[in-house]
PDB file of C-alpha atoms and ligand atoms in Angstrom:
ATOM      1  CA  UNK E 174     -14.643 -31.246   8.958  1.00 91.00           C
ATOM      2  CA  UNK E 175     -11.951 -28.507   8.969  1.00 96.00           C
ATOM      3  CA  UNK E 176     -12.825 -25.236  11.194  1.00 98.00           C
ATOM      4  CA  UNK E 177     -12.658 -21.663  10.088  1.00 98.00           C
ATOM      5  CA  UNK E 178      -9.611 -19.021  10.479  1.00 98.00           C
ATOM      6  CA  UNK E 179     -11.265 -15.988  11.487  1.00 98.00           C
ATOM      7  CA  UNK E 180      -9.219 -12.597  10.633  1.00 98.00           C
ATOM      8  CA  UNK E 181     -10.373  -9.905  13.531  1.00 98.00           C
ATOM      9  CA  UNK E 182      -9.005  -6.598  13.438  1.00 98.00           C
ATOM     10  CA  UNK E 183      -8.538  -4.864  17.001  1.00 98.00           C
ATOM     11  CA  UNK E 184      -8.375  -1.260  18.018  1.00 98.00           C
ATOM     12  CA  UNK E 185      -5.492   0.924  16.807  1.00 98.00           C
ATOM     13  CA  UNK E 186      -5.950   3.236  19.922  1.00 97.00           C
ATOM     14  CA  UNK E 187      -9.464   3.597  20.859  1.00 98.00           C
ATOM     15  CA  UNK E 188     -10.744   0.421  22.225  1.00 97.00           C
ATOM     16  CA  UNK E 189     -14.230   1.656  21.568  1.00 97.00           C
ATOM     17  CA  UNK E 190     -13.640   0.484  18.121  1.00 98.00           C
ATOM     18  CA  UNK E 191     -13.726  -3.044  18.697  1.00 98.00           C
ATOM     19  CA  UNK E 192     -16.469  -4.177  17.102  1.00 98.00           C
ATOM     20  CA  UNK E 193     -19.633  -6.445  18.408  1.00 98.00           C
ATOM     21  CA  UNK E 194     -18.835  -8.835  16.101  1.00 98.00           C
ATOM     22  CA  UNK E 195     -15.242  -8.632  16.568  1.00 98.00           C
ATOM     23  CA  UNK E 196     -15.722  -9.409  20.221  1.00 98.00           C
ATOM     24  CA  UNK E 197     -18.459 -11.948  19.443  1.00 98.00           C
ATOM     25  CA  UNK E 198     -16.007 -14.058  17.082  1.00 98.00           C
ATOM     26  CA  UNK E 199     -12.963 -13.362  19.694  1.00 98.00           C
ATOM     27  CA  UNK E 200     -15.714 -15.280  22.085  1.00 98.00           C
ATOM     28  CA  UNK E 201     -16.780 -17.722  19.962  1.00 98.00           C
ATOM     29  CA  UNK E 202     -13.310 -19.168  18.644  1.00 98.00           C
ATOM     30  CA  UNK E 203     -12.108 -22.012  20.026  1.00 98.00           C
ATOM     31  CA  UNK E 204      -8.575 -20.328  20.782  1.00 98.00           C
ATOM     32  CA  UNK E 205      -6.899 -17.073  19.496  1.00 98.00           C
ATOM     33  CA  UNK E 206      -3.774 -16.709  17.636  1.00 98.00           C
ATOM     34  CA  UNK E 207      -1.775 -13.632  18.471  1.00 98.00           C
ATOM     35  CA  UNK E 208       1.129 -11.402  17.402  1.00 96.00           C
ATOM     36  CA  UNK E 209       2.112 -10.777  21.183  1.00 97.00           C
ATOM     37  CA  UNK E 210      -0.329 -12.913  23.722  1.00 97.00           C
ATOM     38  CA  UNK E 211       0.418 -10.058  26.271  1.00 97.00           C
ATOM     39  CA  UNK E 212      -0.664  -7.639  24.468  1.00 98.00           C
ATOM     40  CA  UNK E 213      -3.980  -9.526  23.391  1.00 98.00           C
ATOM     41  CA  UNK E 214      -4.536 -10.967  26.849  1.00 98.00           C
ATOM     42  CA  UNK E 215      -4.982  -7.143  27.851  1.00 97.00           C
ATOM     43  CA  UNK E 216      -7.700  -6.685  25.276  1.00 98.00           C
ATOM     44  CA  UNK E 217      -9.567 -10.085  25.880  1.00 98.00           C
ATOM     45  CA  UNK E 218      -9.420  -8.959  29.879  1.00 98.00           C
ATOM     46  CA  UNK E 219     -10.920  -5.484  28.931  1.00 97.00           C
ATOM     47  CA  UNK E 220     -13.854  -7.091  27.463  1.00 97.00           C
ATOM     48  CA  UNK E 221     -14.319  -9.920  29.753  1.00 97.00           C
ATOM     49  CA  UNK E 222     -13.392 -12.665  27.134  1.00 98.00           C
ATOM     50  CA  UNK E 223     -11.495 -15.772  28.155  1.00 97.00           C
ATOM     51  CA  UNK E 224      -9.839 -17.630  25.531  1.00 97.00           C
ATOM     52  CA  UNK E 225      -6.718 -19.947  25.210  1.00 98.00           C
ATOM     53  CA  UNK E 226      -4.103 -17.733  23.260  1.00 98.00           C
ATOM     54  CA  UNK E 227      -1.322 -19.218  20.589  1.00 97.00           C
ATOM     55  CA  UNK E 228       1.385 -16.949  19.562  1.00 97.00           C
ATOM     56  CA  UNK E 229       1.779 -16.250  16.020  1.00 97.00           C
ATOM     57  CA  UNK E 230       4.541 -13.944  15.054  1.00 96.00           C
ATOM     58  CA  UNK E 231       6.824 -12.170  12.490  1.00 93.00           C
ATOM     59  CA  UNK E 232       9.451 -15.213  13.448  1.00 94.00           C
ATOM     60  CA  UNK E 233       7.793 -18.382  14.164  1.00 95.00           C
ATOM     61  CA  UNK E 234       5.220 -18.315  11.256  1.00 94.00           C
ATOM     62  CA  UNK E 235       6.824 -21.505   9.978  1.00 94.00           C
ATOM     63  CA  UNK E 236       6.084 -23.680  13.232  1.00 95.00           C
ATOM     64  CA  UNK E 237       3.787 -21.429  14.393  1.00 95.00           C
ATOM     65  CA  UNK E 238       1.770 -21.815  11.448  1.00 97.00           C
ATOM     66  CA  UNK E 239       1.901 -25.587  11.272  1.00 97.00           C
ATOM     67  CA  UNK E 240       0.787 -25.713  14.848  1.00 97.00           C
ATOM     68  CA  UNK E 241      -2.430 -23.535  14.171  1.00 98.00           C
ATOM     69  CA  UNK E 242      -2.922 -25.439  10.521  1.00 98.00           C
ATOM     70  CA  UNK E 243      -3.094 -28.779  12.539  1.00 98.00           C
ATOM     71  CA  UNK E 244      -5.768 -27.663  14.901  1.00 98.00           C
ATOM     72  CA  UNK E 245      -7.874 -25.686  12.214  1.00 98.00           C
ATOM     73  CA  UNK E 246      -7.814 -29.251   9.994  1.00 98.00           C
ATOM     74  CA  UNK E 247      -9.025 -31.117  13.321  1.00 98.00           C
ATOM     75  CA  UNK E 248     -12.089 -28.750  13.409  1.00 98.00           C
ATOM     76  CA  UNK E 249     -11.059 -25.787  15.780  1.00 98.00           C
ATOM     77  CA  UNK E 250     -12.058 -22.180  15.063  1.00 98.00           C
ATOM     78  CA  UNK E 251      -9.223 -19.864  15.015  1.00 98.00           C
ATOM     79  CA  UNK E 252      -9.539 -15.912  15.819  1.00 98.00           C
ATOM     80  CA  UNK E 253      -6.372 -14.249  14.286  1.00 98.00           C
ATOM     81  CA  UNK E 254      -5.390 -10.900  15.863  1.00 98.00           C
ATOM     82  CA  UNK E 255      -2.397  -8.706  15.723  1.00 97.00           C
ATOM     83  CA  UNK E 256      -1.059  -5.972  18.354  1.00 97.00           C
ATOM     84  CA  UNK E 257      -3.616  -3.397  16.364  1.00 97.00           C
ATOM     85  CA  UNK E 258      -5.517  -2.921  13.121  1.00 98.00           C
ATOM     86  CA  UNK E 259      -6.019  -5.466  10.454  1.00 98.00           C
ATOM     87  CA  UNK E 260      -4.209  -8.745  10.835  1.00 97.00           C
ATOM     88  CA  UNK E 261      -1.925  -9.558   7.300  1.00 96.00           C
ATOM     89  CA  UNK E 262      -1.416  -5.508   6.583  1.00 96.00           C
ATOM     90  CA  UNK E 263       1.708  -5.155   7.406  1.00 95.00           C
ATOM     91  CA  UNK E 264       1.522  -7.623  10.452  1.00 93.00           C
ATOM     92  CA  UNK E 265       1.940 -11.659  10.647  1.00 91.00           C
ATOM     93  CA  UNK E 266      -1.109 -13.258   8.993  1.00 95.00           C
ATOM     94  CA  UNK E 267      -0.621 -13.227   5.282  1.00 95.00           C
ATOM     95  CA  UNK E 268       1.634 -16.516   5.508  1.00 96.00           C
ATOM     96  CA  UNK E 269      -1.075 -17.981   7.154  1.00 97.00           C
ATOM     97  CA  UNK E 270      -3.990 -17.115   5.246  1.00 98.00           C
ATOM     98  CA  UNK E 271      -1.847 -18.418   2.266  1.00 97.00           C
ATOM     99  CA  UNK E 272      -1.326 -21.788   3.993  1.00 97.00           C
ATOM    100  CA  UNK E 273      -5.335 -22.152   4.900  1.00 98.00           C
ATOM    101  CA  UNK E 274      -6.203 -21.332   1.634  1.00 98.00           C
ATOM    102  CA  UNK E 275      -3.890 -23.674   0.469  1.00 98.00           C
ATOM    103  CA  UNK E 276      -5.169 -26.595   2.405  1.00 98.00           C
ATOM    104  CA  UNK E 277      -9.239 -25.392   1.442  1.00 97.00           C
ATOM    105  CA  UNK E 278      -9.515 -23.706   5.000  1.00 98.00           C
ATOM    106  CA  UNK E 279     -12.138 -21.384   5.032  1.00 98.00           C
ATOM    107  CA  UNK E 280     -11.032 -17.678   5.800  1.00 98.00           C
ATOM    108  CA  UNK E 281     -13.323 -15.098   6.870  1.00 98.00           C
ATOM    109  CA  UNK E 282     -12.276 -11.728   7.051  1.00 98.00           C
ATOM    110  CA  UNK E 283     -14.209  -9.067   9.476  1.00 98.00           C
ATOM    111  CA  UNK E 284     -13.904  -5.440   8.299  1.00 98.00           C
ATOM    112  CA  UNK E 285     -12.534  -3.112  11.214  1.00 98.00           C
ATOM    113  CA  UNK E 286      -9.828  -0.930  12.082  1.00 98.00           C
ATOM    114  CA  UNK E 287      -6.779  -0.314   9.645  1.00 98.00           C
ATOM    115  CA  UNK E 288      -4.150   2.513   9.979  1.00 98.00           C
ATOM    116  CA  UNK E 289      -4.043   2.934   6.063  1.00 97.00           C
ATOM    117  CA  UNK E 290      -7.549   3.473   5.405  1.00 98.00           C
ATOM    118  CA  UNK E 291      -8.108   5.424   8.663  1.00 98.00           C
ATOM    119  CA  UNK E 292      -5.091   7.869   7.321  1.00 98.00           C
ATOM    120  CA  UNK E 293      -6.280   7.723   3.770  1.00 98.00           C
ATOM    121  CA  UNK E 294      -9.971   9.124   4.834  1.00 98.00           C
ATOM    122  CA  UNK E 295      -8.448  11.915   6.814  1.00 98.00           C
ATOM    123  CA  UNK E 296      -5.919  13.117   4.622  1.00 98.00           C
ATOM    124  CA  UNK E 297      -7.677  15.295   2.296  1.00 98.00           C
ATOM    125  CA  UNK E 298      -5.583  13.892  -0.545  1.00 98.00           C
ATOM    126  CA  UNK E 299      -7.262  12.303  -3.760  1.00 98.00           C
ATOM    127  CA  UNK E 300      -8.841   8.711  -2.483  1.00 98.00           C
ATOM    128  CA  UNK E 301      -9.917   7.199  -6.106  1.00 97.00           C
ATOM    129  CA  UNK E 302      -6.778   5.634  -6.441  1.00 98.00           C
ATOM    130  CA  UNK E 303      -3.876   4.906  -4.265  1.00 98.00           C
ATOM    131  CA  UNK E 304      -0.819   2.566  -3.401  1.00 98.00           C
ATOM    132  CA  UNK E 305      -0.381   0.914  -0.378  1.00 98.00           C
ATOM    133  CA  UNK E 306       3.637   0.856   0.425  1.00 98.00           C
ATOM    134  CA  UNK E 307       3.549  -0.465   3.893  1.00 97.00           C
ATOM    135  CA  UNK E 308       7.241  -0.180   5.515  1.00 97.00           C
ATOM    136  CA  UNK E 309       9.991   1.346   3.559  1.00 96.00           C
ATOM    137  CA  UNK E 310      13.026  -1.412   3.768  1.00 94.00           C
ATOM    138  CA  UNK E 311      15.769  -0.476   6.167  1.00 92.00           C
ATOM    139  CA  UNK E 312      18.546  -1.866   3.725  1.00 93.00           C
ATOM    140  CA  UNK E 313      19.708   1.369   1.704  1.00 90.00           C
ATOM    141  CA  UNK E 314      19.784  -0.563  -1.927  1.00 93.00           C
ATOM    142  CA  UNK E 315      16.273  -1.886  -1.499  1.00 95.00           C
ATOM    143  CA  UNK E 316      14.673   1.307   0.100  1.00 94.00           C
ATOM    144  CA  UNK E 317      16.292   3.148  -2.847  1.00 92.00           C
ATOM    145  CA  UNK E 318      14.984   0.542  -5.586  1.00 95.00           C
ATOM    146  CA  UNK E 319      11.314   1.000  -3.761  1.00 97.00           C
ATOM    147  CA  UNK E 320      11.673   4.887  -3.746  1.00 96.00           C
ATOM    148  CA  UNK E 321      12.659   4.708  -7.560  1.00 96.00           C
ATOM    149  CA  UNK E 322       9.709   2.588  -8.635  1.00 97.00           C
ATOM    150  CA  UNK E 323       7.558   5.536  -7.338  1.00 98.00           C
ATOM    151  CA  UNK E 324       9.138   8.178  -8.954  1.00 96.00           C
ATOM    152  CA  UNK E 325       6.396   8.802 -11.555  1.00 96.00           C
ATOM    153  CA  UNK E 326       3.500   7.211  -9.446  1.00 98.00           C
ATOM    154  CA  UNK E 327       0.423   9.326  -9.910  1.00 98.00           C
ATOM    155  CA  UNK E 328      -1.794   7.635  -7.150  1.00 98.00           C
ATOM    156  CA  UNK E 329      -1.546   8.696  -3.757  1.00 98.00           C
ATOM    157  CA  UNK E 330       0.976   6.684  -1.878  1.00 98.00           C
ATOM    158  CA  UNK E 331       0.585   5.525   1.951  1.00 98.00           C
ATOM    159  CA  UNK E 332       3.361   4.467   3.665  1.00 98.00           C
ATOM    160  CA  UNK E 333       3.527   3.080   7.434  1.00 98.00           C
ATOM    161  CA  UNK E 334       6.550   4.502   9.426  1.00 96.00           C
ATOM    162  CA  UNK E 335       8.262   4.275  12.996  1.00 94.00           C
ATOM    163  CA  UNK E 336       8.803   7.671  14.962  1.00 95.00           C
ATOM    164  CA  UNK E 337      12.549   7.041  15.388  1.00 94.00           C
ATOM    165  CA  UNK E 338      12.874   6.875  11.346  1.00 94.00           C
ATOM    166  CA  UNK E 339      10.304   9.386  10.483  1.00 96.00           C
ATOM    167  CA  UNK E 340      13.225  12.371   9.445  1.00 95.00           C
ATOM    168  CA  UNK E 341      15.229  10.034   7.614  1.00 93.00           C
ATOM    169  CA  UNK E 342      12.460   8.809   5.683  1.00 96.00           C
ATOM    170  CA  UNK E 343      10.910  12.336   5.120  1.00 97.00           C
ATOM    171  CA  UNK E 344      14.191  13.447   3.697  1.00 96.00           C
ATOM    172  CA  UNK E 345      14.444  10.182   1.118  1.00 96.00           C
ATOM    173  CA  UNK E 346      10.598  11.345   0.139  1.00 97.00           C
ATOM    174  CA  UNK E 347      11.722  14.718  -0.440  1.00 97.00           C
ATOM    175  CA  UNK E 348      14.775  13.446  -2.748  1.00 96.00           C
ATOM    176  CA  UNK E 349      12.413  11.349  -5.040  1.00 97.00           C
ATOM    177  CA  UNK E 350       9.505  13.711  -4.834  1.00 97.00           C
ATOM    178  CA  UNK E 351      10.498  16.747  -4.242  1.00 97.00           C
ATOM    179  CA  UNK E 352       9.814  19.263  -1.387  1.00 98.00           C
ATOM    180  CA  UNK E 353       7.043  20.842  -2.750  1.00 98.00           C
ATOM    181  CA  UNK E 354       5.124  17.401  -2.771  1.00 98.00           C
ATOM    182  CA  UNK E 355       1.727  17.596  -0.239  1.00 98.00           C
ATOM    183  CA  UNK E 356       1.573  15.173   2.456  1.00 98.00           C
ATOM    184  CA  UNK E 357      -0.466  14.252   5.504  1.00 98.00           C
ATOM    185  CA  UNK E 358       1.413  13.245   8.331  1.00 98.00           C
ATOM    186  CA  UNK E 359      -1.161  11.155  10.292  1.00 98.00           C
ATOM    187  CA  UNK E 360      -0.271  10.527  13.847  1.00 98.00           C
ATOM    188  CA  UNK E 361      -1.564   8.395  16.827  1.00 98.00           C
ATOM    189  CA  UNK E 362      -5.155   8.162  15.100  1.00 98.00           C
ATOM    190  CA  UNK E 363      -7.799   7.366  17.576  1.00 98.00           C
ATOM    191  CA  UNK E 364      -5.889   8.297  20.454  1.00 98.00           C
ATOM    192  CA  UNK E 365      -5.966  11.076  22.757  1.00 96.00           C
ATOM    193  CA  UNK E 366      -2.800  12.817  20.953  1.00 95.00           C
ATOM    194  CA  UNK E 367      -4.641  12.185  17.521  1.00 98.00           C
ATOM    195  CA  UNK E 368      -3.063  14.940  15.036  1.00 97.00           C
ATOM    196  CA  UNK E 369      -3.017  15.103  11.176  1.00 98.00           C
ATOM    197  CA  UNK E 370      -0.465  17.606   9.512  1.00 97.00           C
ATOM    198  CA  UNK E 371      -1.440  18.714   5.877  1.00 98.00           C
ATOM    199  CA  UNK E 372       2.048  20.312   4.606  1.00 98.00           C
ATOM    200  CA  UNK E 373       4.554  19.674   1.891  1.00 98.00           C
ATOM    201  CA  UNK E 374       7.489  17.205   2.247  1.00 98.00           C
ATOM    202  CA  UNK E 375       9.783  20.050   2.703  1.00 98.00           C
ATOM    203  CA  UNK E 376       8.113  21.531   5.574  1.00 98.00           C
ATOM    204  CA  UNK E 377       7.256  18.076   7.295  1.00 97.00           C
ATOM    205  CA  UNK E 378      11.163  17.330   7.016  1.00 97.00           C
ATOM    206  CA  UNK E 379      11.971  20.825   8.748  1.00 96.00           C
ATOM    207  CA  UNK E 380       9.389  20.283  11.611  1.00 95.00           C
ATOM    208  CA  UNK E 381      10.174  17.057  12.434  1.00 95.00           C
ATOM    209  CA  UNK E 382      13.962  17.684  11.983  1.00 92.00           C
ATOM    210  CA  UNK E 383      13.873  19.923  14.884  1.00 91.00           C
ATOM    211  CA  UNK E 384      11.578  18.577  17.110  1.00 86.00           C
ATOM    212  CA  UNK E 385      12.256  14.344  17.122  1.00 83.00           C
ATOM    213  CA  UNK E 386       8.637  12.923  16.471  1.00 90.00           C
ATOM    214  CA  UNK E 387       6.746  10.553  19.112  1.00 93.00           C
ATOM    215  CA  UNK E 388       3.692   8.157  18.401  1.00 95.00           C
ATOM    216  CA  UNK E 389       2.859   5.991  15.506  1.00 96.00           C
ATOM    217  CA  UNK E 390       2.678   7.347  12.128  1.00 97.00           C
ATOM    218  CA  UNK E 391       1.083   7.169   8.469  1.00 98.00           C
ATOM    219  CA  UNK E 392       2.525   9.114   5.863  1.00 98.00           C
ATOM    220  CA  UNK E 393      -0.020   9.969   2.701  1.00 98.00           C
ATOM    221  CA  UNK E 394       1.916  11.656  -0.027  1.00 98.00           C
ATOM    222  CA  UNK E 395       0.397  13.106  -2.791  1.00 98.00           C
ATOM    223  CA  UNK E 396       0.541  11.423  -6.310  1.00 98.00           C
ATOM    224  CA  UNK E 397       2.531  12.827  -8.847  1.00 97.00           C
ATOM    225  CA  UNK E 398       0.948  15.278 -11.613  1.00 93.00           C
ATOM    226  CA  UNK E 399      -0.232  13.518 -14.591  1.00 87.00           C
ATOM    227  CA  UNK E 400       2.271  13.352 -17.284  1.00 81.00           C
ATOM    228  CA  UNK E 401       1.377  14.952 -20.884  1.00 71.00           C
ATOM    229  CA  UNK E 402       1.230  12.284 -23.524  1.00 70.00           C
ATOM    230  CA  UNK E 403       4.492  12.683 -25.796  1.00 72.00           C
ATOM    231  CA  UNK E 404       3.708  13.772 -29.220  1.00 72.00           C
ATOM    232  CA  UNK E 405       3.735  11.197 -32.007  1.00 76.00           C
ATOM    233  CA  UNK E 406       7.634  11.011 -33.531  1.00 82.00           C
ATOM    234  CA  UNK E 407       8.518  11.826 -37.013  1.00 84.00           C
ATOM    235  CA  UNK E 408       9.812   8.357 -37.271  1.00 86.00           C
ATOM    236  CA  UNK E 409       6.751   6.737 -35.620  1.00 85.00           C
ATOM    237  CA  UNK E 410       4.590   8.425 -38.419  1.00 84.00           C
ATOM    238  CA  UNK E 411       6.806   7.464 -41.166  1.00 89.00           C
ATOM    239  CA  UNK E 412       6.587   3.667 -39.777  1.00 88.00           C
ATOM    240  CA  UNK E 413       3.393   3.370 -39.777  1.00 88.00           C
ATOM    241  CA  UNK E 414       2.703   4.996 -43.318  1.00 88.00           C
ATOM    242  CA  UNK E 415       5.412   2.043 -44.478  1.00 88.00           C
ATOM    243  CA  UNK E 416       3.029  -0.432 -42.715  1.00 88.00           C
ATOM    244  CA  UNK E 417      -0.056   0.710 -44.622  1.00 90.00           C
ATOM    245  CA  UNK E 418       2.089   0.917 -48.052  1.00 91.00           C
ATOM    246  CA  UNK E 419       2.773  -2.846 -47.447  1.00 89.00           C
ATOM    247  CA  UNK E 420      -1.003  -3.440 -46.950  1.00 89.00           C
ATOM    248  CA  UNK E 421      -1.465  -2.046 -50.291  1.00 90.00           C
ATOM    249  CA  UNK E 422      -2.563   1.573 -49.601  1.00 89.00           C
ATOM    250  CA  UNK E 423      -1.190   4.274 -52.054  1.00 90.00           C
ATOM    251  CA  UNK E 424       1.070   6.787 -50.649  1.00 89.00           C
ATOM    252  CA  UNK E 425      -1.634   9.241 -50.533  1.00 90.00           C
ATOM    253  CA  UNK E 426      -4.459   6.990 -48.856  1.00 90.00           C
ATOM    254  CA  UNK E 427      -1.565   5.697 -45.744  1.00 88.00           C
ATOM    255  CA  UNK E 428      -0.237   9.387 -45.382  1.00 88.00           C
ATOM    256  CA  UNK E 429      -4.194  10.759 -44.898  1.00 89.00           C
ATOM    257  CA  UNK E 430      -5.205   7.676 -42.470  1.00 89.00           C
ATOM    258  CA  UNK E 431      -1.637   8.362 -40.556  1.00 87.00           C
ATOM    259  CA  UNK E 432      -2.227  11.918 -40.267  1.00 86.00           C
ATOM    260  CA  UNK E 433      -5.699  11.385 -38.909  1.00 85.00           C
ATOM    261  CA  UNK E 434      -4.522   8.560 -36.489  1.00 83.00           C
ATOM    262  CA  UNK E 435      -1.837  10.655 -34.791  1.00 85.00           C
ATOM    263  CA  UNK E 436      -3.010  13.996 -35.547  1.00 82.00           C
ATOM    264  CA  UNK E 437      -0.243  15.141 -37.877  1.00 83.00           C
ATOM    265  CA  UNK E 438      -0.546  17.875 -40.590  1.00 86.00           C
ATOM    266  CA  UNK E 439      -0.969  15.645 -43.614  1.00 85.00           C
ATOM    267  CA  UNK E 440       0.343  17.711 -46.380  1.00 86.00           C
ATOM    268  CA  UNK E 441       3.646  17.625 -44.297  1.00 86.00           C
ATOM    269  CA  UNK E 442       3.422  13.972 -43.729  1.00 85.00           C
ATOM    270  CA  UNK E 443       2.698  13.293 -47.313  1.00 87.00           C
ATOM    271  CA  UNK E 444       5.927  14.904 -48.308  1.00 87.00           C
ATOM    272  CA  UNK E 445       7.963  13.426 -45.856  1.00 87.00           C
ATOM    273  CA  UNK E 446       6.855   9.894 -46.917  1.00 86.00           C
ATOM    274  CA  UNK E 447       7.644  10.680 -50.640  1.00 87.00           C
ATOM    275  CA  UNK E 448      11.007  11.596 -49.751  1.00 85.00           C
ATOM    276  CA  UNK E 449      11.240   8.539 -47.614  1.00 83.00           C
ATOM    277  CA  UNK E 450      10.190   6.405 -50.461  1.00 85.00           C
ATOM    278  CA  UNK E 451      12.823   7.869 -53.047  1.00 79.00           C
TER     279      UNK E 451
HETATM  280  N1  SAM G1130      -1.852  -4.012  10.478  1.00 75.53           N
HETATM  281  C1  SAM G1130      -2.095  -2.731  11.179  1.00 75.53           C
HETATM  282  C2  SAM G1130      -2.988  -2.081  10.041  1.00 75.53           C
HETATM  283  O1  SAM G1130      -3.059  -2.011   9.055  1.00 75.53           O
HETATM  284  O2  SAM G1130      -3.788  -1.223  11.361  1.00 75.53           O
HETATM  285  C3  SAM G1130      -0.668  -1.872  10.935  1.00 75.53           C
HETATM  286  C4  SAM G1130       0.414  -2.608  11.706  1.00 75.53           C
HETATM  287  S1  SAM G1130       2.208  -2.249  11.729  1.00 75.53           S
HETATM  288  C5  SAM G1130       3.196  -3.245  12.085  1.00 75.53           C
HETATM  289  C6  SAM G1130       2.070  -0.751  12.495  1.00 75.53           C
HETATM  290  C7  SAM G1130       2.259   0.730  11.863  1.00 75.53           C
HETATM  291  O3  SAM G1130       0.831   0.859  11.458  1.00 75.53           O
HETATM  292  C8  SAM G1130       2.632   1.987  12.702  1.00 75.53           C
HETATM  293  O4  SAM G1130       4.247   1.664  12.495  1.00 75.53           O
HETATM  294  C9  SAM G1130       2.267   2.924  12.075  1.00 75.53           C
HETATM  295  O5  SAM G1130       2.784   3.075  10.815  1.00 75.53           O
HETATM  296  C10 SAM G1130       1.079   2.317  11.582  1.00 75.53           C
HETATM  297  N2  SAM G1130      -0.008   2.681  12.817  1.00 75.53           N
HETATM  298  C11 SAM G1130      -0.770   1.733  13.871  1.00 75.53           C
HETATM  299  N3  SAM G1130      -1.450   2.515  14.487  1.00 75.53           N
HETATM  300  C12 SAM G1130      -1.711   3.711  14.233  1.00 75.53           C
HETATM  301  C13 SAM G1130      -2.171   4.903  14.779  1.00 75.53           C
HETATM  302  N4  SAM G1130      -2.873   4.880  15.801  1.00 75.53           N
HETATM  303  N5  SAM G1130      -1.987   6.197  14.012  1.00 75.53           N
HETATM  304  C14 SAM G1130      -1.109   5.981  13.123  1.00 75.53           C
HETATM  305  N6  SAM G1130      -0.723   5.222  12.683  1.00 75.53           N
HETATM  306  C15 SAM G1130      -0.612   3.687  13.288  1.00 75.53           C
END
């Protein structure tokens, strides 16, 4: 029988956030797959956990994935961790989960620290509907295309960003969404210098262009105001009248039905429909 892959979230800054279940799972696994074995070794040492470590990082997902898969198929249990936060969320792990699912290996996810949900919950922006956009691409065209696809996005948007790229990302966000769009810049969450700046994209750009930012950031950007639905056009209304006429309705009845469906004045629509049939 195969073993199980456990996805174990680790603290994003505050070691107190490692859950008892996460520590127990790390302690019970046969081995731990880690993004950076040195980072994870420190964490395991802190909690007095001794475990064999296997490297699983962005550039070895092929070979590393196959090694882990073989061991899981042979019946061992693996705990997957990343450097911080929830594995497989903008972190290596997504491919390994896919590989395990494809081979019928059980995958168990533990809930725990995650930068995106921590930032969203503290942002003060609407949380009912949101979209996680991860990191914007380095490549200019992909970046532009990504932002273009969000131009009319009404849900709250969450981006991860590295400090040295923050100012240029804010400039791109300003160009796409306008300087007045509200944003919460969540920095160093759960750490000593934790800070949440709730402002507009324009003011954020001014601030961080002037003082180069430090630390890790999540940007939570308000969605666009809902668009009013476009009123039905005259052409649409007449096309619908013609459709109903095709089904055998009299001109008068067709105009009456369409005026009710589209909320248009009945007499005006009837006059246009008469004109159309001349
Ligand atoms: N899988 C992790 C998670 O979802 O929590 C995220 C890993 S991703 C490689 C790293 C990014 O997460 C950082 O560039 C930053 O945008 C965000 N991040 C991680 N820890 C953070 C913290 N303590 N405060 C703010 N942002 C953080």
